[in-house]
Every structure is written in structure tokens, then in C-alpha cells.
């Protein structure tokens, strides 16, 4: 199984375990040290304190001191709905850019095709281009 499909499957398994009914969302990332890290968005009382689904896995990679190479975020509307891949939001793109423009992130697709693009492809005019690579 490819890394891309392995991550998709890991996210689906976490959704089915954590959210057996109703809405569900999970992220899975792959690291340079060949680990799969998963996360969910925390449930909060105040909407202004919400965090993205990928945040926990990104923080785990920081904690472990390992580079993220792939990322995916998967959601479903309820237990009877199909799974959807969400392209990382702008904030998560910034969080992932820390690991370099070559990080591959799964992107949304109307046809359900599992597609990954580098952050460079997703955001070709990233602000960091204004600075030297140093």
C-alpha cells in the first residue's frame, strides 16, 4: 500500500473509532522517520478556541523532532456519508511550510480521486519567496 493510501486509511480508521456516529474528522501525517501520526480537532465550548484537525499531528512531529513529508485531512458529514479530503487551510499550510515546500498534502477533489500536491504547488506564491533560502 502506498504512503498516500496508508494515510487515507489511517484517518478513516480514526474517524470510525472516535466518531462512530455523526460528523467525524481526522488527520494523518507521515514523517521522515517513517511514522504515521494522527489527530482530531478538540471539542471546545468556545468556537474562538477551535483548532484544525491536523494541528495535533503537526505538534506531535515537532515534539518528536521529525520532518513531516505527507499530510491528509479527511471528514465525513455523518456515519452514512462518503469521506471527503480537505485541502489544508491557509493556517495549516503555514504550519506545514515549516517543514519545507516539498511537503505533500492531499487536496480536495470533486471526483473523489486521492491526489497529493506539494505545498509549492498548492501555494506557488508563498510569502517566503521574498527571502533568500538561507
mmCIF file of C-alpha atoms in Angstrom:
data_model
loop_
_atom_site.group_PDB
_atom_site.id
_atom_site.type_symbol
_atom_site.label_atom_id
_atom_site.label_comp_id
_atom_site.label_asym_id
_atom_site.label_seq_id
_atom_site.Cartn_x
_atom_site.Cartn_y
_atom_site.Cartn_z
ATOM 1 C CA UNK A 1 0.000 0.000 0.000
ATOM 2 C CA UNK A 2 1.357 3.443 -0.884
ATOM 3 C CA UNK A 3 2.039 6.053 1.784
ATOM 4 C CA UNK A 4 -0.788 8.147 0.335
ATOM 5 C CA UNK A 5 -3.345 5.349 0.717
ATOM 6 C CA UNK A 6 -1.928 4.300 4.097
ATOM 7 C CA UNK A 7 -2.552 7.816 5.444
ATOM 8 C CA UNK A 8 -6.071 7.926 3.999
ATOM 9 C CA UNK A 9 -6.846 4.587 5.657
ATOM 10 C CA UNK A 10 -5.353 5.694 8.994
ATOM 11 C CA UNK A 11 -7.567 8.808 9.003
ATOM 12 C CA UNK A 12 -10.695 6.799 8.150
ATOM 13 C CA UNK A 13 -9.964 4.248 10.888
ATOM 14 C CA UNK A 14 -9.570 7.027 13.460
ATOM 15 C CA UNK A 15 -12.837 8.659 12.343
ATOM 16 C CA UNK A 16 -14.717 5.365 12.600
ATOM 17 C CA UNK A 17 -13.261 4.668 16.056
ATOM 18 C CA UNK A 18 -13.576 8.176 17.540
ATOM 19 C CA UNK A 19 -16.824 9.196 15.813
ATOM 20 C CA UNK A 20 -18.945 6.044 15.320
ATOM 21 C CA UNK A 21 -21.995 8.214 14.596
ATOM 22 C CA UNK A 22 -22.467 11.731 13.316
ATOM 23 C CA UNK A 23 -19.809 14.041 11.943
ATOM 24 C CA UNK A 24 -16.204 12.943 12.054
ATOM 25 C CA UNK A 25 -12.814 14.238 11.005
ATOM 26 C CA UNK A 26 -9.224 13.083 11.373
ATOM 27 C CA UNK A 27 -5.798 13.867 10.026
ATOM 28 C CA UNK A 28 -2.826 11.638 9.363
ATOM 29 C CA UNK A 29 0.718 12.692 8.612
ATOM 30 C CA UNK A 30 3.780 10.746 7.580
ATOM 31 C CA UNK A 31 7.195 11.681 8.856
ATOM 32 C CA UNK A 32 10.741 11.419 7.616
ATOM 33 C CA UNK A 33 11.258 8.825 10.361
ATOM 34 C CA UNK A 34 8.515 6.710 8.716
ATOM 35 C CA UNK A 35 5.923 7.237 11.431
ATOM 36 C CA UNK A 36 2.213 7.803 10.912
ATOM 37 C CA UNK A 37 0.822 10.358 13.347
ATOM 38 C CA UNK A 38 -2.902 11.025 13.605
ATOM 39 C CA UNK A 39 -5.049 13.655 15.252
ATOM 40 C CA UNK A 40 -8.537 15.089 15.598
ATOM 41 C CA UNK A 41 -9.806 18.568 16.359
ATOM 42 C CA UNK A 42 -10.502 19.119 20.049
ATOM 43 C CA UNK A 43 -14.084 19.643 21.095
ATOM 44 C CA UNK A 44 -14.394 23.092 22.652
ATOM 45 C CA UNK A 45 -17.063 25.196 24.314
ATOM 46 C CA UNK A 46 -15.997 28.499 22.758
ATOM 47 C CA UNK A 47 -15.703 28.392 18.960
ATOM 48 C CA UNK A 48 -12.930 31.006 19.025
ATOM 49 C CA UNK A 49 -10.630 28.422 20.637
ATOM 50 C CA UNK A 50 -11.042 25.758 17.943
ATOM 51 C CA UNK A 51 -8.003 24.196 16.281
ATOM 52 C CA UNK A 52 -7.710 22.499 12.912
ATOM 53 C CA UNK A 53 -7.821 18.724 12.668
ATOM 54 C CA UNK A 54 -4.150 18.497 11.605
ATOM 55 C CA UNK A 55 -2.788 20.566 14.490
ATOM 56 C CA UNK A 56 -2.275 17.699 16.948
ATOM 57 C CA UNK A 57 -0.283 15.591 14.489
ATOM 58 C CA UNK A 58 1.794 18.601 13.439
ATOM 59 C CA UNK A 59 2.607 19.336 17.085
ATOM 60 C CA UNK A 60 3.486 15.685 17.656
ATOM 61 C CA UNK A 61 6.002 15.865 14.793
ATOM 62 C CA UNK A 62 7.537 18.963 16.410
ATOM 63 C CA UNK A 63 7.703 17.146 19.750
ATOM 64 C CA UNK A 64 9.440 14.169 18.149
ATOM 65 C CA UNK A 65 11.804 16.420 16.185
ATOM 66 C CA UNK A 66 10.913 14.799 12.876
ATOM 67 C CA UNK A 67 10.071 16.303 9.488
ATOM 68 C CA UNK A 68 6.585 15.909 8.029
ATOM 69 C CA UNK A 69 6.619 14.599 4.446
ATOM 70 C CA UNK A 70 2.881 13.931 3.816
ATOM 71 C CA UNK A 71 -0.374 15.208 5.301
ATOM 72 C CA UNK A 72 -4.066 14.413 4.837
ATOM 73 C CA UNK A 73 -7.285 15.645 6.428
ATOM 74 C CA UNK A 74 -10.438 13.539 5.995
ATOM 75 C CA UNK A 75 -14.008 14.305 7.106
ATOM 76 C CA UNK A 76 -17.492 12.915 6.732
ATOM 77 C CA UNK A 77 -20.846 14.549 7.414
ATOM 78 C CA UNK A 78 -22.256 11.539 9.265
ATOM 79 C CA UNK A 79 -21.794 7.768 9.525
ATOM 80 C CA UNK A 80 -23.725 7.261 6.251
ATOM 81 C CA UNK A 81 -21.800 9.852 4.233
ATOM 82 C CA UNK A 82 -18.819 9.380 1.981
ATOM 83 C CA UNK A 83 -15.425 10.541 3.196
ATOM 84 C CA UNK A 84 -14.055 13.814 1.821
ATOM 85 C CA UNK A 85 -10.470 15.005 1.681
ATOM 86 C CA UNK A 86 -9.937 18.637 2.666
ATOM 87 C CA UNK A 87 -7.033 20.657 1.305
ATOM 88 C CA UNK A 88 -5.151 22.211 4.255
ATOM 89 C CA UNK A 89 -6.498 25.627 5.158
ATOM 90 C CA UNK A 90 -4.154 28.605 4.945
ATOM 91 C CA UNK A 91 -3.194 28.323 8.620
ATOM 92 C CA UNK A 92 -2.311 24.637 8.298
ATOM 93 C CA UNK A 93 -0.394 25.356 5.112
ATOM 94 C CA UNK A 94 1.709 27.796 7.149
ATOM 95 C CA UNK A 95 2.169 25.190 9.880
ATOM 96 C CA UNK A 96 3.259 22.628 7.277
ATOM 97 C CA UNK A 97 5.536 25.084 5.421
ATOM 98 C CA UNK A 98 7.798 24.973 8.479
ATOM 99 C CA UNK A 99 8.849 21.536 7.204
ATOM 100 C CA UNK A 100 9.501 22.832 3.675
ATOM 101 C CA UNK A 101 7.684 23.486 0.402
ATOM 102 C CA UNK A 102 8.172 19.852 -0.640
ATOM 103 C CA UNK A 103 5.684 18.519 1.948
ATOM 104 C CA UNK A 104 2.915 16.708 0.070
ATOM 105 C CA UNK A 105 -0.651 17.416 1.175
ATOM 106 C CA UNK A 106 -3.818 15.698 -0.004
ATOM 107 C CA UNK A 107 -6.153 18.050 -1.832
ATOM 108 C CA UNK A 108 -9.919 18.225 -2.243
ATOM 109 C CA UNK A 109 -11.372 16.641 -5.356
ATOM 110 C CA UNK A 110 -14.913 16.531 -6.729
ATOM 111 C CA UNK A 111 -14.291 13.151 -8.365
ATOM 112 C CA UNK A 112 -13.031 11.529 -5.138
ATOM 113 C CA UNK A 113 -9.579 10.926 -6.610
ATOM 114 C CA UNK A 114 -6.899 10.728 -3.911
ATOM 115 C CA UNK A 115 -4.431 13.406 -5.029
ATOM 116 C CA UNK A 116 -1.439 14.884 -3.251
ATOM 117 C CA UNK A 117 0.378 18.084 -4.216
ATOM 118 C CA UNK A 118 3.435 19.723 -2.726
ATOM 119 C CA UNK A 119 2.872 22.890 -0.742
ATOM 120 C CA UNK A 120 4.842 24.614 -3.522
ATOM 121 C CA UNK A 121 2.154 23.501 -5.996
ATOM 122 C CA UNK A 122 -0.734 24.408 -3.676
ATOM 123 C CA UNK A 123 0.650 27.851 -2.884
ATOM 124 C CA UNK A 124 3.151 28.849 -5.607
ATOM 125 C CA UNK A 125 3.378 32.466 -4.447
ATOM 126 C CA UNK A 126 4.098 31.806 -0.778
ATOM 127 C CA UNK A 127 5.396 34.861 1.089
ATOM 128 C CA UNK A 128 8.670 33.101 1.950
ATOM 129 C CA UNK A 129 9.788 33.567 -1.673
ATOM 130 C CA UNK A 130 10.549 37.191 -0.752
ATOM 131 C CA UNK A 131 13.532 35.958 1.298
ATOM 132 C CA UNK A 132 16.753 34.125 0.481
ATOM 133 C CA UNK A 133 16.733 30.372 1.048
ATOM 134 C CA UNK A 134 19.202 30.893 3.875
#
